[in-house]
CSV table of C-alpha atoms and ligand atoms in Angstrom, one decimal:
chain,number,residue,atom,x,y,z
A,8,UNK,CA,40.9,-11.2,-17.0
A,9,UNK,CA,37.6,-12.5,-15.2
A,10,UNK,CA,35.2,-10.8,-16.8
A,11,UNK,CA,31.6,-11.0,-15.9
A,12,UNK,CA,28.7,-11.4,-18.5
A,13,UNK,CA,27.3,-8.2,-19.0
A,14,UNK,CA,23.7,-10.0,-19.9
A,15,UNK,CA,23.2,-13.7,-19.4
A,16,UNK,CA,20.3,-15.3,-21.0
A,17,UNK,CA,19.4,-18.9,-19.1
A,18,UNK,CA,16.9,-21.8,-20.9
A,19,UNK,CA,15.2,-22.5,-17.3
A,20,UNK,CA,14.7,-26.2,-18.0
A,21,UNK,CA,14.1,-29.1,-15.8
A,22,UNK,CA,11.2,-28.6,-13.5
A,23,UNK,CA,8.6,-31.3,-14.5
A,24,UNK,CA,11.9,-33.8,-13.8
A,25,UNK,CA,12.3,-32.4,-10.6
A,26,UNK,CA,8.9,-33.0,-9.5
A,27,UNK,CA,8.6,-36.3,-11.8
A,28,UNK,CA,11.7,-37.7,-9.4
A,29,UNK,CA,10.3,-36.6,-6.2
A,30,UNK,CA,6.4,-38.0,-6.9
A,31,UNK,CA,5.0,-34.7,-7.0
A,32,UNK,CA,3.0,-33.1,-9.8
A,33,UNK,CA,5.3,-31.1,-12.5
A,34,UNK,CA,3.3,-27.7,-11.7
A,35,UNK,CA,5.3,-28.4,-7.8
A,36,UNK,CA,8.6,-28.0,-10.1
A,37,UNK,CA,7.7,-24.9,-11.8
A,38,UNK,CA,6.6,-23.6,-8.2
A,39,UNK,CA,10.5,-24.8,-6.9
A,40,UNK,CA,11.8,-23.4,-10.2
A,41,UNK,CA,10.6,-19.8,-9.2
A,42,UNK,CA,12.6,-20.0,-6.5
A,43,UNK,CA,15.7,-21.1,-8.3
A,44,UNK,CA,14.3,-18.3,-10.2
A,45,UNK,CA,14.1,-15.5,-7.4
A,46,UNK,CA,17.8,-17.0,-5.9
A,47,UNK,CA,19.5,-16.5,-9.4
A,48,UNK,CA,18.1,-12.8,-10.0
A,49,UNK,CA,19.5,-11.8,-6.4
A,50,UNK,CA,22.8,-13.5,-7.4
A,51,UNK,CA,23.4,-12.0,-10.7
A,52,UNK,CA,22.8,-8.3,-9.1
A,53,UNK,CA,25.3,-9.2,-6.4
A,54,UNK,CA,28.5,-10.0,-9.1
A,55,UNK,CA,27.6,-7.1,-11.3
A,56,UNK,CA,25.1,-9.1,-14.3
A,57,UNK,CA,23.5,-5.8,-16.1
A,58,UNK,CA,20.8,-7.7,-17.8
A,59,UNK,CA,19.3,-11.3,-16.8
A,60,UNK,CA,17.0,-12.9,-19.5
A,61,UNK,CA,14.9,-15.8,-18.7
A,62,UNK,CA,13.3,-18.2,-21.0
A,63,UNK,CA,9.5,-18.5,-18.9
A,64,UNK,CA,7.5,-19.9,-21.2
A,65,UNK,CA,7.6,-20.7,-25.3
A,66,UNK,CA,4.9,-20.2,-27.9
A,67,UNK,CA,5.7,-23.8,-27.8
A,68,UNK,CA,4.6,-24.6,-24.4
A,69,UNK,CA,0.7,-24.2,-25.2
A,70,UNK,CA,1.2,-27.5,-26.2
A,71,UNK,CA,1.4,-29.1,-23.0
A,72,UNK,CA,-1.7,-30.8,-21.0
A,73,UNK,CA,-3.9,-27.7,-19.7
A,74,UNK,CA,-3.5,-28.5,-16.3
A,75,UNK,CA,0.2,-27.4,-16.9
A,76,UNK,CA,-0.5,-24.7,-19.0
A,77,UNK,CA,-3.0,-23.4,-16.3
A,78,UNK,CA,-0.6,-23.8,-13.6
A,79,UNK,CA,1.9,-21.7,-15.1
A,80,UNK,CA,-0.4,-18.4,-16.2
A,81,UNK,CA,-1.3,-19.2,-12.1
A,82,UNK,CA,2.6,-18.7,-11.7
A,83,UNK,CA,2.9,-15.9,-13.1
A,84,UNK,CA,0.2,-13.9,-11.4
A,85,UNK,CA,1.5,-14.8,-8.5
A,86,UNK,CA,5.2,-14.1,-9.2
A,87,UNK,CA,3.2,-10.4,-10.4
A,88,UNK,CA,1.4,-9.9,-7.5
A,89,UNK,CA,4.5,-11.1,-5.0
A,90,UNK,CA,7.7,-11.3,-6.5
A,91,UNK,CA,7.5,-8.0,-8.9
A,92,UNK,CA,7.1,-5.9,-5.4
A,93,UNK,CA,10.3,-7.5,-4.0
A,94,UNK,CA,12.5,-7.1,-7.3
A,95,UNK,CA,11.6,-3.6,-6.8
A,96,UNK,CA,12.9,-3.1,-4.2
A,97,UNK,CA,16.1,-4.6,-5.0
A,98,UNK,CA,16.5,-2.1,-8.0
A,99,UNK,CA,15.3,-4.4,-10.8
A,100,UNK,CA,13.8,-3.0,-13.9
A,101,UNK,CA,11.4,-5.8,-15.1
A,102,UNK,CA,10.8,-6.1,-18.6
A,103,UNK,CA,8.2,-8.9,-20.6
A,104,UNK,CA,9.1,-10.3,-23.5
A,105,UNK,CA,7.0,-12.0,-25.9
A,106,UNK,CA,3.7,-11.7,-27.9
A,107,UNK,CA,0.9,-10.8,-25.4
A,108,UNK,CA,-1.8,-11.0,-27.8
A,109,UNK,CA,-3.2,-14.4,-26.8
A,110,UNK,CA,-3.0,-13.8,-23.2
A,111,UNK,CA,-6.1,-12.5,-21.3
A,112,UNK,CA,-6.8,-9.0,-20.3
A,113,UNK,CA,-5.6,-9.2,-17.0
A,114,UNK,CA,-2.3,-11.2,-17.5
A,115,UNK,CA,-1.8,-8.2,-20.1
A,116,UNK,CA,-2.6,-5.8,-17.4
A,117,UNK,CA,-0.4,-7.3,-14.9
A,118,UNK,CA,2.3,-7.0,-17.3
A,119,UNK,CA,2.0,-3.7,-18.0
A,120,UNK,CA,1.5,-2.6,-14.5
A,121,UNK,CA,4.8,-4.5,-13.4
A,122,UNK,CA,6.6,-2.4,-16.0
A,123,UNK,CA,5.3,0.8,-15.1
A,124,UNK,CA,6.2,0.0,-11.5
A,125,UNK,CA,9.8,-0.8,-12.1
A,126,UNK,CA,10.7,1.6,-14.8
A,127,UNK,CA,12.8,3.6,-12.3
A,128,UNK,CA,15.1,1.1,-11.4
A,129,UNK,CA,18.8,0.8,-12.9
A,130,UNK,CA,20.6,-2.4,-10.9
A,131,UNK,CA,19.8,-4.9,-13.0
A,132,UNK,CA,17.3,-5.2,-16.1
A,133,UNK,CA,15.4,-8.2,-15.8
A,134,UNK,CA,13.8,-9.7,-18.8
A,135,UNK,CA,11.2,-12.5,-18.7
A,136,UNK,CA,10.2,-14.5,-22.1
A,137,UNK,CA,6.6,-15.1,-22.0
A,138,UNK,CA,5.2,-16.8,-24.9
A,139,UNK,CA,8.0,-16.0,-26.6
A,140,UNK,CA,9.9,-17.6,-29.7
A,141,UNK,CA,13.1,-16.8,-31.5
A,142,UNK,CA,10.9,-17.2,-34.6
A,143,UNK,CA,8.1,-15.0,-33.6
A,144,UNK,CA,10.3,-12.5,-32.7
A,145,UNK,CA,12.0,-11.9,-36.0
A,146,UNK,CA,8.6,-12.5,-38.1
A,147,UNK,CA,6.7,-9.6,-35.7
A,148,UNK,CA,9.8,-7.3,-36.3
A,149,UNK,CA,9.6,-8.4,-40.0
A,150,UNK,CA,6.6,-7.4,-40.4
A,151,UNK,CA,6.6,-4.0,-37.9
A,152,UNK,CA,9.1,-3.3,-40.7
A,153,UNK,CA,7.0,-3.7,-43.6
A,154,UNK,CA,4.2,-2.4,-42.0
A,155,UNK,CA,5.9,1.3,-41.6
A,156,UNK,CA,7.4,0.4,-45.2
A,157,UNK,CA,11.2,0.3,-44.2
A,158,UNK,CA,13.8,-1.1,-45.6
A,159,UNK,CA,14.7,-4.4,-44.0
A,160,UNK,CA,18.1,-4.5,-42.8
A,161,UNK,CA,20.1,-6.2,-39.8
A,162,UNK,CA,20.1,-2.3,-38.5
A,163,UNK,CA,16.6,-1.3,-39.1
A,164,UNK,CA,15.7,-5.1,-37.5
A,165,UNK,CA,17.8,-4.9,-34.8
A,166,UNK,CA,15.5,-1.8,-33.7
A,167,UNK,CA,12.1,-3.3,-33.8
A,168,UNK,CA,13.3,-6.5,-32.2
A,169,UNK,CA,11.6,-7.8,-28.7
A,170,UNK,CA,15.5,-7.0,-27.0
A,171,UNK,CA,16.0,-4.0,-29.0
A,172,UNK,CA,16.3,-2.2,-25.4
A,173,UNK,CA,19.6,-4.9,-24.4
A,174,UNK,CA,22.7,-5.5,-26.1
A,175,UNK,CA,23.2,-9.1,-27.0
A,176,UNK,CA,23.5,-12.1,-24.6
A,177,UNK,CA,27.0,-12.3,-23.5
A,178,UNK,CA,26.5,-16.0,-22.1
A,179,UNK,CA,23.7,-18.3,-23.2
A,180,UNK,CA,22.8,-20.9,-20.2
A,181,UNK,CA,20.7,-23.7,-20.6
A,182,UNK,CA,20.0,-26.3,-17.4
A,183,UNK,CA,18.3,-29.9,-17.8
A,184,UNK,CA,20.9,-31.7,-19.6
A,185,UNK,CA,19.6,-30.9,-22.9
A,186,UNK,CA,21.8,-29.3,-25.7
A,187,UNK,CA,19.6,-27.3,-27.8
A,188,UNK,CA,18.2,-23.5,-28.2
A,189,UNK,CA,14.4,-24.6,-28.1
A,190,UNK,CA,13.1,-21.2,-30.3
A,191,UNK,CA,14.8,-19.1,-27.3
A,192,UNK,CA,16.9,-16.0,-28.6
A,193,UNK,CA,17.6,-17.0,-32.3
A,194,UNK,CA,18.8,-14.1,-33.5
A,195,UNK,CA,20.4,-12.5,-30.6
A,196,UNK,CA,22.1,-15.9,-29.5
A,197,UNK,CA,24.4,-15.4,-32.7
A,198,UNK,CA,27.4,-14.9,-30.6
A,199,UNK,CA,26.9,-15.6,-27.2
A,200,UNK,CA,29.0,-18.2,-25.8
A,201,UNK,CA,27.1,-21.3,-24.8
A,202,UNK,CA,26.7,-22.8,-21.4
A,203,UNK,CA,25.3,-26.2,-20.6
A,204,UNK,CA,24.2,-27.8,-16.7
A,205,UNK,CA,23.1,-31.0,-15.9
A,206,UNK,CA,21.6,-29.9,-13.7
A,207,UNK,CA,17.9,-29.6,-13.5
A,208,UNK,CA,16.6,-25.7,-13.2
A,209,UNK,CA,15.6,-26.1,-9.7
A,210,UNK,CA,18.5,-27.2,-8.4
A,211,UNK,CA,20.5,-24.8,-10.2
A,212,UNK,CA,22.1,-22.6,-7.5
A,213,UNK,CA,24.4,-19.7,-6.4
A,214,UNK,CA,27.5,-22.6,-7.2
A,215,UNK,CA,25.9,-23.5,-10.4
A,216,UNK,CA,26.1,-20.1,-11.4
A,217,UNK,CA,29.8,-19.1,-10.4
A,218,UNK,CA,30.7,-22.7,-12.1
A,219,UNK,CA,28.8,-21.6,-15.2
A,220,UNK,CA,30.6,-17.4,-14.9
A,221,UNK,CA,34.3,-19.2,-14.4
A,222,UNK,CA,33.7,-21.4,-17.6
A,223,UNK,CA,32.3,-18.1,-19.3
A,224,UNK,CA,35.7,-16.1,-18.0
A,225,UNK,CA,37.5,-18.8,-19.4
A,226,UNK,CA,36.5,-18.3,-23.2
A,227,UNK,CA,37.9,-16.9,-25.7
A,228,UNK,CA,35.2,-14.7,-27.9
A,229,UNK,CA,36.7,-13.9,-30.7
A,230,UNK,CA,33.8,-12.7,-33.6
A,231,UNK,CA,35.4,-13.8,-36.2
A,232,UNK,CA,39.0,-12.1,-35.8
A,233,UNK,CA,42.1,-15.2,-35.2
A,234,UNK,CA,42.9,-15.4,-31.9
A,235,UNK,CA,46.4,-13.5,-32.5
A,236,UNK,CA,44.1,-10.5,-33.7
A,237,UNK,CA,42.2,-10.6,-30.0
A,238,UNK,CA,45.1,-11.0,-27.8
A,239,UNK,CA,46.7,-7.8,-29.3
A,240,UNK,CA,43.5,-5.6,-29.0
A,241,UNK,CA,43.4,-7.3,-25.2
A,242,UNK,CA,46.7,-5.6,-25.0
A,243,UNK,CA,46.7,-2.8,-27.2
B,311,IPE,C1,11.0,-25.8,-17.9
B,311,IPE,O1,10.9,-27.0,-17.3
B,311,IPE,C2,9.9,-24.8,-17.6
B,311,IPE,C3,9.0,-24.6,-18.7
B,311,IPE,C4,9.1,-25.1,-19.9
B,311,IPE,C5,7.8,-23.8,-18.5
B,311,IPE,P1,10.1,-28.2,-17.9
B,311,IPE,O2,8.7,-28.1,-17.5
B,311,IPE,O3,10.4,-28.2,-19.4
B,311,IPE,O4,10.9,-29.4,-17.3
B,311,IPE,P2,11.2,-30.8,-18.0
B,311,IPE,O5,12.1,-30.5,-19.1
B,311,IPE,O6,9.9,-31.4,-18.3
B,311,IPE,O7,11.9,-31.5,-16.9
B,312,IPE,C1,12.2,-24.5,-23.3
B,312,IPE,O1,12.1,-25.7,-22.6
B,312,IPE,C2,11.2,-23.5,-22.8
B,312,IPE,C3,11.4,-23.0,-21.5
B,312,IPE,C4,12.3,-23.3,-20.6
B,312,IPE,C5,10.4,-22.0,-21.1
B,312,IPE,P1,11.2,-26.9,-23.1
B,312,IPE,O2,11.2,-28.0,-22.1
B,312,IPE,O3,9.9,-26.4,-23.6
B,312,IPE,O4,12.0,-27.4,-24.4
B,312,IPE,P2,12.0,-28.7,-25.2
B,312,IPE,O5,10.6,-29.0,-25.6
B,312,IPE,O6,12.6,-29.8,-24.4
B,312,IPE,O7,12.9,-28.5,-26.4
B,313,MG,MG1,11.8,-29.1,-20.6
C-alpha cells in the first residue's frame, strides 16, 4: 500500500550553497529557496499531503551576519504581502510557528493577519517555523504548564505544544546533504520516518519530492510492535 504522508515536515536547507556555487549572494538562495518553497506547497496539495511543515528560520539563525538575518525578515514580508494571497486561494490554511516575541510589531502583525485571512481554508494546513526551536518549544509549553499550575504530563504537554493543532510528522525531510535535526521538531519528530536529499533546497523539486514519498511508502513504521504484529493489523 502506497500511502501518502498525512503531514510532512521538511529542514529547507541549502540556499546559501546554491548561491555560494553560482557567485551570487546567499540572500539570492533564500530568494530561489521560496520558490522551491511555493513549488513544493502546490505539490503536496496535489497528491493529498494534509499538513506541510517547514523549517523557515531557527532561534539559531540570529546568529548569522545581519545582512542575512535582514534579508530573510525582508523575505518574509514579502512572502506575507505576495505569497499568503496566492496560498489562499489555493485553499491553504497558513499557520506560524515559533516565538514571536523578539520580532517587531509589524512582522507580528503580518502574522497575525495571514492567519486570520486563511483561517477558512481546509486543503492543506501549511505551517511555517519562524524562530522556532525544538527546545523552545517544549520549555514555553513547560512553562505555559506551570504557569496555569498543571500537572506536567506527555498529555497535558502535548496540548500546549506550538503543533498542538497537527498530529505528528509522518515523514521528516531534510535537503542539503546534512544528516541532522538542527533544533527542528524535537519532540514531535519521535517517530516520523526520516528522509534525507542531497540535494540542495532549491533545487529540490516536484521529482525530489515523489523520490522522497516512494522511499516514505516503502517503510515499515512499526512504533515499537515486531514487524509480525504490524503485518497482521495491516491485514486484520
Ligand atoms: C537554509 O539554507 C535556510 C535557512 C537556514 C534560513 P542555508 O542558508 O542554511 O543554506 P546553507 O546550508 O548555508 O547552504
Ligand atoms: C536549519 O538549517 C534551519 C533552517 C533550515 C531554517 P541550518 O543551516 O541553520 O542548520 P545547521 O546550522 O547547518 O545545523
Ligand atoms: Mg544550512
Amino acid at each position: 500500500m502506497a500511502a501518502v504522508p498525512h503531514h510532512i515536515a521538511i529542514v529547507m536547507d541549502g540556499n546559501g550553497r546554491w548561491a555560494t556555487r553560482r557567485f551570487l549572494p546567499r540572500a539570492a538562495g533564500h530568494k530561489k529557496g521560496m520558490d522551491a518553497l511555493r513549488a513544493c506547497v502546490r505539490h503536496c496539495g496535489e497528491r493529498g499531503v494534509k499538513v506541510l511543515t517547514v523549517f523557515a528560520f531557527s532561534s539559531e539563525n540570529w546568529s548569522r551576519p545581519a545582512d542575512e538575518v535582514s534579508s530573510l525578515m525582508d523575505l518574509l514580508g514579502v512572502a506575507l504581502a505576495r505569497e499568503v494571497p496566492l496560498l489562499s486561494k489555493e485553499g491553504v490554511r497558513v499557520h506560524f510557528v515559533g516565538d514571536r516575541a523578539s520580532l517587531s510589531d509589524k512582522v507580528r502583525a503580518g502574522l497575525a493577519q495571514a492567519e486570520a485571512a486563511t483561517a477558512g481554508n481546509d486543503r492543506l494546513t501549511f505551517n511555517v517555523c519562524f524562530n522556532y526551536g525544538g527546545r523552545w518549544d517544549i520549555a514555553q509549553a513547560a512553562t505555559r504548564l506551570a504557569t496555569e499550575g498543571e500537572a506536567i504530563t506527555e498529555t497535558s504537554l502535548k496540548r500546549v505544544m506550538a503543533l498542538a493543532h497537527v498530529p505528528d510528522p509522518d515523514l521528516v525531510i531534510r535537503t542539503g546533504g546534512e544528516r541532522r535535526l538542527s533544533n527542528f521538531l524535537l519532540w514531535q519528530a519521535a517517530y516520523s520516518e526520516l528522509y534525507f536529499s542531497d540535494k540542495l533546497w532549491p533545487e529540490f523539486d516536484e521529482a525530489a519530492l515523489d523520490e522522497a514519498l516512494a522511499d516514505y511508502a516503502s517503510r515499515e513504521r512499526r512504533f515499537g510492535k515486531t514487524s509480525e504484529q504490524v503485518s497482521s493489523t495491516a491485514v486484520a
